[in-house]
Coordinates of C-alpha atoms (C1' of nucleotides) in Angstrom, one line a residue:
Chain A
X1 CA -16.5 -11.5 18.2
X2 CA -16.6 -8.1 19.3
X3 CA -13.9 -6.5 17.1
X4 CA -11.4 -3.9 18.9
X5 CA -8.4 -2.6 17.2
X6 CA -5.9 0.0 18.6
X7 CA -3.2 2.1 17.3
X8 CA -0.9 2.7 19.9
X9 CA 2.2 4.6 19.0
X10 CA 4.6 6.2 21.5
X11 CA 4.7 10.1 21.4
X12 CA 8.2 10.5 20.0
X13 CA 7.7 12.5 17.0
X14 CA 5.5 13.1 14.0
X15 CA 3.7 9.9 12.4
X16 CA 5.5 9.1 9.2
X17 CA 3.7 7.3 6.4
X18 CA 4.7 3.7 7.9
X19 CA 2.4 4.4 11.3
X20 CA -0.2 5.7 9.7
X21 CA -0.6 2.7 7.4
X22 CA -0.9 0.5 10.4
X23 CA -3.2 2.9 12.0
X24 CA -5.0 2.7 8.7
X25 CA -5.4 -0.7 8.5
X26 CA -6.5 -1.0 12.2
X27 CA -8.9 1.7 11.7
X28 CA -10.6 -0.2 8.7
X29 CA -10.5 -3.6 10.4
X30 CA -12.6 -1.9 13.3
X31 CA -14.9 -0.2 11.4
X32 CA -15.5 -2.9 8.6
X33 CA -16.7 -4.8 11.6
X34 CA -18.6 -2.2 13.3
X35 CA -16.7 -2.4 16.2
X36 CA -14.2 0.3 18.1
X37 CA -11.0 1.9 17.4
X38 CA -8.7 3.1 20.4
X39 CA -6.0 5.1 20.3
X40 CA -3.5 5.2 23.1
X41 CA -0.2 6.5 23.9
X42 CA 2.8 4.4 24.5
X43 CA 4.1 7.3 26.4
X44 CA 6.5 4.7 29.2
X45 CA 10.2 6.5 27.7
X46 CA 10.2 9.8 29.3
X47 CA 13.8 10.0 27.7
X48 CA 12.1 9.4 24.7
X49 CA 9.5 11.7 24.9
X50 CA 9.1 14.7 22.4
X51 CA 6.9 17.9 23.1
X52 CA 4.2 18.0 20.8
X53 CA 4.4 15.0 19.8
X54 CA 0.9 13.4 21.2
X55 CA -0.7 16.5 19.6
X56 CA 0.6 15.5 16.2
X57 CA -0.4 12.1 16.2
X58 CA -3.7 13.1 17.1
X59 CA -3.8 15.6 14.0
X60 CA -2.4 13.6 11.9
X61 CA -5.2 10.6 12.6
X62 CA -7.8 13.5 12.5
X63 CA -6.9 14.9 8.9
X64 CA -6.7 11.8 7.4
X65 CA -10.2 10.7 9.2
X66 CA -9.3 8.0 11.2
X67 CA -11.2 8.6 14.3
X68 CA -11.1 6.9 17.1
X69 CA -13.9 5.9 19.6
X70 CA -12.0 5.7 22.8
X71 CA -8.3 8.0 23.2
X72 CA -6.8 10.2 25.5
X73 CA -8.4 13.5 24.4
X74 CA -11.9 11.7 24.2
X75 CA -12.0 9.1 27.0
X76 CA -14.2 5.7 26.8
X77 CA -14.8 3.2 28.9
X78 CA -11.2 2.1 29.7
X79 CA -9.8 5.5 30.5
X80 CA -7.2 6.6 30.8
X81 CA -5.5 5.8 27.7
X82 CA -1.7 7.6 28.3
X83 CA 0.6 4.8 29.7
X84 CA 1.5 7.0 32.0
X85 CA -1.7 7.1 33.7
X86 CA -1.9 3.5 34.1
X87 CA 1.0 2.8 36.1
X88 CA -0.9 1.9 39.5
X89 CA -2.4 -1.1 36.9
X90 CA 0.1 -2.5 35.8
X91 CA 2.3 -2.6 39.5
X92 CA -1.0 -4.8 40.3
X93 CA -0.3 -7.2 37.0
X94 CA 3.3 -7.5 38.3
X95 CA 2.5 -8.2 41.8
X96 CA 0.2 -11.0 40.6
X97 CA 3.3 -12.3 38.6
X98 CA 5.8 -12.0 41.5
X99 CA 3.1 -13.9 44.1
X100 CA 3.4 -17.0 41.1
X101 CA 7.0 -16.7 41.5
X102 CA 6.9 -15.8 37.8
X103 CA 8.6 -12.6 38.0
X104 CA 11.8 -11.4 40.3
X105 CA 13.8 -8.5 41.0
X106 CA 17.0 -7.9 38.7
X107 CA 20.2 -7.7 41.0
X108 CA 22.9 -6.7 38.3
X109 CA 23.6 -3.1 37.5
X110 CA 23.8 -2.3 34.0
X111 CA 27.2 -2.7 33.4
X112 CA 27.0 -5.9 34.3
X113 CA 24.7 -6.8 32.1
X114 CA 26.3 -5.1 29.4
X115 CA 29.3 -7.6 30.4
X116 CA 27.2 -10.3 29.9
X117 CA 26.1 -9.3 26.6
X118 CA 29.0 -8.3 25.1
X119 CA 30.4 -11.6 26.4
X120 CA 27.6 -13.6 24.6
X121 CA 28.4 -11.3 21.4
X122 CA 31.9 -12.1 21.6
X123 CA 31.1 -16.0 21.8
X124 CA 28.8 -15.3 18.7
X125 CA 25.8 -16.4 20.4
X126 CA 22.6 -14.3 20.9
X127 CA 22.5 -13.2 24.3
X128 CA 19.5 -14.3 26.7
X129 CA 19.6 -13.0 30.3
X130 CA 18.0 -15.9 31.9
X131 CA 21.2 -17.9 31.2
X132 CA 22.3 -15.6 34.3
X133 CA 19.0 -15.7 36.1
X134 CA 20.2 -15.4 39.7
X135 CA 19.3 -18.5 42.2
X136 CA 18.2 -16.0 45.0
X137 CA 17.0 -12.8 43.7
X138 CA 16.5 -10.2 46.6
X139 CA 13.0 -9.1 47.2
X140 CA 11.9 -6.6 44.9
X141 CA 11.8 -2.8 46.0
X142 CA 10.9 -0.8 43.0
X143 CA 14.5 0.6 42.8
X144 CA 15.4 -2.1 40.6
X145 CA 14.2 -3.2 37.2
X146 CA 11.4 -6.2 37.8
X147 CA 12.1 -9.2 35.1
X148 CA 9.8 -11.9 34.1
X149 CA 10.6 -15.5 34.6
X150 CA 9.8 -16.9 31.4
X151 CA 9.3 -20.4 31.0
X152 CA 11.3 -21.6 27.6
X153 CA 8.9 -23.4 25.0
X154 CA 8.6 -24.1 21.4
X155 CA 5.7 -21.6 20.0
X156 CA 3.6 -22.0 16.9
X157 CA 1.1 -19.3 16.5
X158 CA -0.9 -17.9 13.5
X159 CA -0.6 -14.2 12.2
X160 CA -2.9 -13.4 9.9
X161 CA -0.7 -12.1 7.0
X162 CA 2.4 -14.1 7.5
X163 CA 0.5 -17.3 8.2
X164 CA 1.4 -20.0 10.8
X165 CA 4.7 -19.0 12.3
X166 CA 6.8 -20.5 14.5
X167 CA 10.1 -20.5 16.7
X168 CA 12.3 -22.6 19.2
X169 CA 12.2 -21.8 23.0
X170 CA 15.6 -20.4 22.7
X171 CA 14.1 -17.1 21.5
X172 CA 12.3 -16.9 25.2
X173 CA 13.8 -15.0 27.4
X174 CA 13.2 -13.5 31.2
X175 CA 12.5 -9.2 29.9
X176 CA 12.2 -6.9 32.0
X177 CA 8.3 -6.1 32.5
X178 CA 9.1 -2.8 35.1
X179 CA 11.8 -0.3 34.9
X180 CA 14.1 0.9 37.4
X181 CA 12.3 4.0 36.9
X182 CA 9.0 2.9 37.7
X183 CA 7.9 2.8 34.0
X184 CA 6.4 -0.5 32.5
X185 CA 8.5 -1.5 29.6
X186 CA 6.3 -1.6 25.9
X187 CA 6.6 -5.4 26.2
X188 CA 4.6 -5.7 29.8
X189 CA 2.5 -2.6 29.4
X190 CA 1.4 -3.2 26.0
X191 CA 0.2 -6.7 27.2
X192 CA -2.0 -5.6 30.0
X193 CA -3.4 -2.9 28.2
X194 CA -4.8 -4.8 25.2
X195 CA -5.9 -7.1 27.5
X196 CA -8.1 -4.9 29.9
X197 CA -9.2 -2.5 26.9
X198 CA -10.0 -5.7 25.6
X199 CA -8.8 -5.1 21.6
X200 CA -9.3 -8.2 19.5
X201 CA -6.7 -7.5 17.0
X202 CA -3.2 -6.5 17.5
X203 CA -1.6 -5.2 14.1
X204 CA 1.4 -3.8 14.5
X205 CA 4.8 -3.6 12.6
X206 CA 6.8 -6.3 11.8
X207 CA 9.7 -5.1 14.1
X208 CA 7.2 -7.2 16.9
X209 CA 7.5 -10.4 15.4
X210 CA 10.8 -11.7 17.0
X211 CA 9.2 -11.2 20.5
X212 CA 6.0 -12.3 19.9
X213 CA 6.8 -15.9 21.5
X214 CA 7.8 -13.7 24.5
X215 CA 4.8 -12.4 24.7
X216 CA 2.9 -15.5 24.4
X217 CA 4.9 -17.0 27.2
X218 CA 3.7 -13.8 29.3
X219 CA -0.1 -14.5 28.3
X220 CA 0.2 -17.9 30.0
X221 CA 1.9 -16.6 32.8
X222 CA -1.4 -14.1 33.5
X223 CA -3.5 -16.4 32.5
X224 CA -5.0 -14.2 29.5
X225 CA -6.4 -15.1 26.2
X226 CA -4.1 -13.9 23.6
X227 CA -5.7 -11.6 20.7
X228 CA -5.7 -12.0 17.2
X229 CA -2.2 -11.0 15.8
X230 CA -1.2 -9.3 12.7
X231 CA 1.9 -8.2 11.3
X232 CA 2.3 -5.2 8.9
X233 CA 5.4 -5.7 6.8
X234 CA 7.4 -2.3 6.6
X235 CA 7.2 0.2 4.1
X236 CA 11.0 0.7 2.8
X237 CA 12.6 4.1 1.9
X238 CA 13.2 5.2 -1.8
X239 CA 16.3 4.5 -1.8
X240 CA 17.7 1.8 -0.2
X241 CA 15.8 -1.4 1.2
X242 CA 15.9 -0.1 4.9
X243 CA 13.1 0.7 6.7
X244 CA 11.5 4.1 5.7
X245 CA 12.8 6.3 9.1
X246 CA 12.4 10.4 9.1
X247 CA 15.6 10.4 7.6
X248 CA 14.3 9.4 4.3
X249 CA 12.7 13.2 4.1
X250 CA 9.6 14.7 4.2
X251 CA 7.4 11.1 4.9
X252 CA 5.1 12.8 7.9
X253 CA 2.0 12.9 6.9
X254 CA 1.1 16.7 8.2
X255 CA 4.3 17.8 5.7
X256 CA 1.7 15.9 2.9
X257 CA -1.3 17.6 4.3
X258 CA 0.9 21.0 4.3
X259 CA 2.2 20.5 0.5
X260 CA -1.5 20.1 -0.7
X261 CA -1.8 16.5 -0.7
X262 CA -5.8 15.5 0.0
X263 CA -6.4 13.5 2.6
X264 CA -8.3 11.0 0.7
X265 CA -5.7 10.8 -1.9
X266 CA -3.2 10.3 1.0
X267 CA -5.4 7.2 2.4
X268 CA -6.2 5.4 -0.9
X269 CA -2.4 5.6 -1.8
X270 CA -1.5 3.9 1.5
X271 CA -3.8 1.4 1.5
X272 CA -2.4 0.2 -1.6
X273 CA 1.5 -0.1 -0.3
X274 CA 1.4 -3.6 0.8
X275 CA -2.9 -4.4 -0.3
X276 CA -5.0 -4.5 -2.8
X277 CA -8.4 -6.1 -3.4
X278 CA -7.2 -8.7 -6.0
X279 CA -8.7 -6.5 -9.0
X280 CA -7.0 -4.2 -11.0
X281 CA -8.4 -1.1 -9.0
X282 CA -6.3 1.3 -8.2
X283 CA -8.1 3.9 -6.9
X284 CA -10.2 3.4 -3.9
X285 CA -12.5 5.9 -1.5
X286 CA -12.7 5.4 2.3
X287 CA -15.8 3.5 1.2
X288 CA -15.0 0.8 -0.4
X289 CA -11.7 0.7 1.8
X290 CA -14.0 0.0 4.3
X291 CA -15.8 -2.5 2.4
X292 CA -13.3 -4.5 1.2
X293 CA -10.2 -4.1 3.0
X294 CA -8.6 -7.9 4.3
X295 CA -5.8 -8.3 6.3
X296 CA -5.3 -11.9 4.6
X297 CA -4.5 -9.9 1.4
X298 CA -1.9 -7.8 2.9
X299 CA 1.3 -8.3 1.3
X300 CA 3.7 -10.3 3.2
X301 CA 7.0 -8.5 2.0
X302 CA 7.9 -4.9 2.2
X303 CA 6.8 -2.3 -0.2
X304 CA 8.6 0.8 -1.1
X305 CA 7.4 4.5 -1.0
X306 CA 6.7 5.4 -4.2
X307 CA 6.5 9.2 -4.5
X308 CA 5.7 9.4 -8.2
X309 CA 3.0 7.1 -7.2
X310 CA 1.3 9.2 -4.6
X311 CA 1.6 12.3 -6.8
X312 CA -0.3 10.6 -9.8
X313 CA -2.9 9.3 -7.2
X314 CA -3.0 12.9 -5.9
X315 CA -3.1 14.4 -9.2
X316 CA -6.2 11.9 -9.9
X317 CA -8.4 12.9 -7.0
X318 CA -7.9 16.7 -7.6
X319 CA -8.7 16.3 -11.1
X320 CA -11.9 14.6 -9.7
X321 CA -13.1 16.6 -7.1
X322 CA -15.8 19.3 -8.0
X323 CA -14.9 23.0 -8.0
X324 CA -16.5 23.9 -5.1
X325 CA -14.8 21.5 -2.7
X326 CA -11.8 21.9 -4.3
X327 CA -12.0 25.6 -3.5
X328 CA -11.4 25.9 -0.4
X329 CA -8.8 23.9 -0.4
X330 CA -6.6 26.3 -2.6
X331 CA -7.2 28.8 -0.3
X332 CA -3.8 28.5 1.8
X333 CA -2.0 27.8 -1.0
X334 CA -2.7 30.8 -3.8
X335 CA 0.5 33.2 -4.0
X336 CA 0.4 36.1 -2.2
X337 CA -0.9 38.7 -4.8
X338 CA -4.1 36.6 -5.2
X339 CA -5.6 38.5 -1.9
X340 CA -6.5 41.3 -3.8
X341 CA -8.4 39.3 -6.1
X342 CA -11.9 37.9 -5.6
X343 CA -13.4 34.5 -5.1
X344 CA -15.0 33.7 -8.5
X345 CA -11.9 35.1 -10.4
X346 CA -9.4 32.7 -8.3
X347 CA -12.2 29.7 -8.9
X348 CA -11.8 30.5 -12.5
X349 CA -8.0 30.2 -12.6
X350 CA -8.5 27.2 -10.6
X351 CA -10.8 25.3 -13.1
X352 CA -8.0 26.2 -15.8
X353 CA -5.1 24.9 -13.5
X354 CA -6.8 21.5 -11.8
X355 CA -6.1 19.3 -14.0
X356 CA -2.5 19.9 -14.2
X357 CA -2.0 20.0 -10.7
X358 CA -0.3 17.2 -8.9
X359 CA -0.5 19.1 -5.0
X360 CA -2.0 22.3 -4.3
X361 CA 1.7 23.5 -3.4
X362 CA 2.4 24.0 -7.1
X363 CA -0.5 26.4 -6.9
X364 CA 1.6 29.7 -7.2
X365 CA 4.1 28.8 -9.7
X366 CA 1.2 27.4 -12.3
X367 CA -0.8 30.6 -11.8
X368 CA 1.3 33.6 -10.9
X369 CA 0.8 35.1 -14.2
X370 CA -2.9 35.5 -13.5
X371 CA -2.8 37.4 -10.1
X372 CA 0.5 39.7 -11.1
X373 CA 2.3 41.0 -14.2
X374 CA 4.7 39.0 -16.0
X375 CA 8.4 40.2 -16.1
X376 CA 9.2 42.2 -18.7
X377 CA 12.5 40.6 -18.5
X378 CA 11.2 37.2 -19.0
X379 CA 8.9 38.0 -22.0
X380 CA 12.0 39.7 -23.6
X381 CA 13.9 36.6 -22.9
X382 CA 11.5 34.3 -24.2
X383 CA 11.3 36.1 -27.4
X384 CA 14.9 36.7 -28.1
X385 CA 15.4 33.1 -27.9
X386 CA 12.8 31.1 -28.5
X387 CA 13.5 27.6 -27.6
X388 CA 10.1 26.5 -30.0
X389 CA 10.5 25.2 -33.1
X390 CA 8.2 26.6 -34.7
X391 CA 8.4 29.9 -33.0
X392 CA 12.2 30.2 -33.7
X393 CA 11.2 30.0 -37.6
X394 CA 9.5 33.3 -37.2
X395 CA 11.5 36.7 -37.1
X396 CA 10.8 38.9 -34.2
X397 CA 9.7 41.4 -36.9
X398 CA 7.0 39.1 -37.9
X399 CA 5.9 38.2 -34.2
X400 CA 5.7 41.8 -33.7
X401 CA 3.4 42.0 -36.6
X402 CA 0.9 39.2 -35.1
X403 CA 0.5 40.4 -31.8
X404 CA -0.1 43.9 -33.3
X405 CA -2.8 42.5 -35.3
X406 CA -3.9 39.9 -32.1
X407 CA -4.2 43.3 -30.4
X408 CA -6.4 44.7 -33.1
X409 CA -8.7 42.1 -33.8
X410 CA -9.2 41.3 -29.8
X411 CA -10.0 45.1 -29.3
X412 CA -13.3 44.7 -29.9
X413 CA -14.3 41.6 -28.1
X414 CA -16.4 41.2 -25.8
X415 CA -13.8 38.5 -24.2
X416 CA -16.5 35.4 -23.7
X417 CA -14.1 32.6 -24.5
X418 CA -16.1 31.5 -28.2
X419 CA -15.6 35.3 -29.3
X420 CA -12.0 34.8 -28.2
X421 CA -11.7 31.9 -30.4
X422 CA -13.3 32.9 -33.0
X423 CA -11.2 36.1 -33.6
X424 CA -8.0 34.5 -33.0
X425 CA -8.9 31.2 -35.1
X426 CA -10.0 34.0 -37.8
X427 CA -6.6 36.0 -37.4
X428 CA -4.8 32.5 -37.7
X429 CA -6.5 32.1 -41.6
X430 CA -6.9 36.1 -42.4
X431 CA -3.0 36.0 -41.5
X432 CA -2.4 32.6 -43.0
X433 CA -0.1 31.3 -40.1
X434 CA 0.6 28.3 -37.9
X435 CA -1.3 28.1 -34.9
X436 CA 2.1 26.7 -33.1
X437 CA 3.4 30.7 -34.3
X438 CA 0.5 33.0 -33.1
X439 CA -0.7 31.5 -30.3
X440 CA 3.0 30.9 -28.6
X441 CA 3.6 34.3 -29.1
X442 CA 0.6 35.5 -27.7
X443 CA 1.1 33.4 -24.8
X444 CA 4.0 34.4 -24.3
X445 CA 3.4 38.3 -24.1
X446 CA 0.7 37.3 -21.8
X447 CA 2.3 35.0 -19.2
X448 CA 5.5 35.1 -19.4
X449 CA 5.7 31.6 -20.5
X450 CA 6.6 29.0 -22.1
X451 CA 3.5 26.9 -21.6
X452 CA 0.0 27.8 -19.8
X453 CA -3.3 26.3 -19.6
X454 CA -5.2 26.6 -22.8
X455 CA -4.8 29.9 -24.5
X456 CA -7.9 31.0 -25.1
X457 CA -9.5 30.2 -21.5
X458 CA -6.5 31.9 -19.8
X459 CA -7.4 35.0 -22.1
X460 CA -11.1 34.7 -20.7
X461 CA -10.1 34.7 -17.3
X462 CA -7.5 37.1 -17.5
X463 CA -9.6 39.9 -18.9
X464 CA -9.9 42.2 -21.5
X465 CA -8.1 44.7 -20.2
X466 CA -5.2 43.2 -18.9
X467 CA -5.1 41.0 -21.5
X468 CA -4.6 43.8 -24.1
X469 CA -2.4 45.7 -22.0
X470 CA 0.0 42.9 -21.8
X471 CA -0.1 42.9 -25.3
X472 CA 0.8 45.9 -25.8
X473 CA 3.7 45.9 -23.1
X474 CA 5.2 42.7 -25.6
X475 CA 4.7 44.7 -28.6
X476 CA 7.2 47.6 -27.4
X477 CA 9.6 45.5 -25.6
X478 CA 9.7 43.9 -29.1
X479 CA 10.2 47.0 -31.1
X480 CA 14.4 47.5 -29.6
Chain B
rG1 C1' 26.6 -15.1 14.7
rG2 C1' 21.6 -17.3 16.8
rU3 C1' 16.2 -17.1 15.5
rC4 C1' 12.7 -15.4 12.6
rC5 C1' 10.9 -12.9 7.9
rC6 C1' 10.3 -12.1 2.5
rA7 C1' 11.1 -12.9 -3.1
rU8 C1' 6.6 -11.5 -10.0
rC9 C1' 8.7 -5.8 -15.1
rG10 C1' 12.9 0.2 -12.3
rU11 C1' 8.2 0.4 -8.4
rC12 C1' 3.3 -0.9 -6.2
rU13 C1' 1.1 -5.5 -7.6
rA14 C1' -2.5 -9.6 -10.4
rG15 C1' -1.5 -14.6 -10.2
rU16 C1' -3.2 -20.1 -6.1
rG17 C1' -0.8 -26.8 -11.2
rG18 C1' -2.0 -25.8 -17.8
rU19 C1' -2.1 -17.8 -18.6
rU20 C1' 0.7 -14.6 -25.5
rA21 C1' 2.4 -14.0 -17.2
rG22 C1' -2.8 -9.2 -16.4
rG23 C1' -3.2 -3.8 -14.8
rA24 C1' -1.1 0.7 -12.7
rC25 C1' 2.9 3.9 -11.9
rA26 C1' 7.6 5.6 -14.9
rC27 C1' 9.6 6.2 -18.9
rU28 C1' 9.0 6.0 -24.9
rG29 C1' 6.6 7.1 -29.3
rG30 C1' 2.1 8.7 -31.7
rG31 C1' -3.2 11.1 -31.5
rU32 C1' -6.3 14.9 -29.1
rU33 C1' -5.6 20.5 -36.5
rC34 C1' -2.1 25.7 -29.5
rU35 C1' 2.3 24.9 -26.0
rC36 C1' 2.2 22.8 -20.9
rA37 C1' -1.0 19.5 -18.4
rU38 C1' -5.4 15.9 -19.1
rC39 C1' -7.5 12.5 -21.9
rC40 C1' -7.0 8.1 -25.6
rC41 C1' -3.7 4.5 -28.4
rA42 C1' 0.6 1.7 -28.6
rG43 C1' 5.8 0.3 -26.9
rC44 C1' 9.5 -0.9 -23.2
rA45 C1' 9.5 -4.2 -19.5
rA46 C1' 9.4 -9.7 -14.3
rC47 C1' 8.5 -14.7 -12.5
rA48 C1' 16.3 -14.7 -8.4
rG49 C1' 19.5 -19.7 -9.6
rG50 C1' 19.5 -24.8 -8.7
rG51 C1' 17.5 -29.1 -8.0
rG52 C1' 13.2 -31.8 -7.0
rU53 C1' 7.4 -33.6 -7.2
rU54 C1' 4.5 -33.8 -11.6
rC55 C1' 2.1 -35.4 -17.8
rG56 C1' 2.7 -30.0 -16.9
rA57 C1' 5.1 -25.4 -12.7
rC58 C1' 5.4 -18.2 -11.1
rU59 C1' 2.3 -21.4 -8.2
rC60 C1' 3.9 -27.4 -4.1
rC61 C1' 8.6 -29.2 -1.6
rC62 C1' 13.9 -28.8 -0.7
rC63 C1' 18.6 -26.1 -1.6
rU64 C1' 21.6 -22.1 -2.7
rU65 C1' 21.3 -16.3 -3.4
rG66 C1' 19.9 -12.1 -2.2
rG67 C1' 17.3 -8.8 0.7
rG68 C1' 14.9 -7.4 6.0
rA69 C1' 13.7 -8.2 11.0
rU70 C1' 15.2 -9.1 16.0
rC71 C1' 18.6 -10.5 20.0
rA72 C1' 17.7 -2.7 25.0
rC73 C1' 16.0 -0.3 32.0
rC74 C1' 13.1 1.7 22.9
rA75 C1' 8.8 1.4 21.3

RNA sequence: GGUCCCAUCGUCUAGUGGUUAGGACACUGGGUUCUCAUCCCAGCAACAGGGGUUCGACUCCCCUUGGGAUCACCA
């Protein structure tokens, strides 16, 4: 069988992780089977459409490497891929239904239909339009909605992830095919497009499961074969159990990219949100995913979005990445002051902080002292009110003496890491002091911070001149 | 309310009748004779409840409970 999957978002906003996961899984199914992946824009609701959304969707897909074979911007054998450009096609199919007596003009006003709905709700019954189906509908003139004349019956169907599903006839109704503005509804257009574009697997979110019997009914009326259906459970927000929505904060894929999350980490994390290969593997490369992904192993229940796990995953990918690959990614995240420094210096700094980076946006706070002088006030504060237990046990006078000695011993150093190490360790023995005191004091003097990358490497990268200068400056502040 | 879906540690999950119910994130403790981080080790922590079926149920069936989706001229 020719495998063709599609991702069919409506351009109403940026893609959040829920949407991107559906796209990812559809993409994986296509790639695994060496089939095609299609991007189709469902832009049939002019009111909800958002400027720039199409571009954002395309960017999100591209940045994650989910390249599509056919789409609105690159065309393909079933172009166009924007539904607003396929109106003629929907009209033709609609006409077929009218001719068969399976579609009719809706004679009611919105208010009238709303009245029916309210009545149903008051009676605590589900609303069914077909209970009000007109006996003599007027000829459709395109100014009123065109409705599907359903043939209610029970349905049984198979879903690749949910298994066998079935419903009674009470859920099949006369839904709108074409709105009064001339645009088709999703319910109609996606059926037509999937058929015309020869989509083999329809992979979509849980919200469509309730209307599936309607689609099945429509497939029959149209004489179309139904595709393989696969329903993805929702991704839930971190707080409640509600479906993840834009209100849950920065769940937009591009936001994560901007914060310095790596595409491959995002892909790995999102893929394991509701899927795993049955082993204990926690991290997957794209190649592994293409190889191992299986719709049947997709979880049937919703998964909560765990930000901490994403961070861990991203940190893992950052640590695994060779410096040469990481370095260009870091480029746009350096603190402002880093501008004046050369590539090699930044690379050295990066290699020092690589293992502690969870995402790139943390770079400035972790590395600022490599590029600008630590604030003297902060250095002073840390010496005045040490929080470290060992440091606390030393007097300011002692600390000052330690720094003076350190400067003295480092003065003749060639500032290779090896030499710094041996000199400072030697000093440790010579002064019979604890590393927890000596090194903590140097660290504060050099970085203006309680914590930093390992000290000797930090000194080496920072360089002799700056290191000694900062040491002396700290000694000055301890004088008072 | 009708219909449908779902249910293992706090979280993501493994498990398809017999397991000390495994892993990961998070958390806690210890180690890596400098902090933080990494890494390593250890610990904490779950089968929603009740009935069946069975020699034996986390696994199969039913009920209850809980959660979710849907019932638009939105997708």
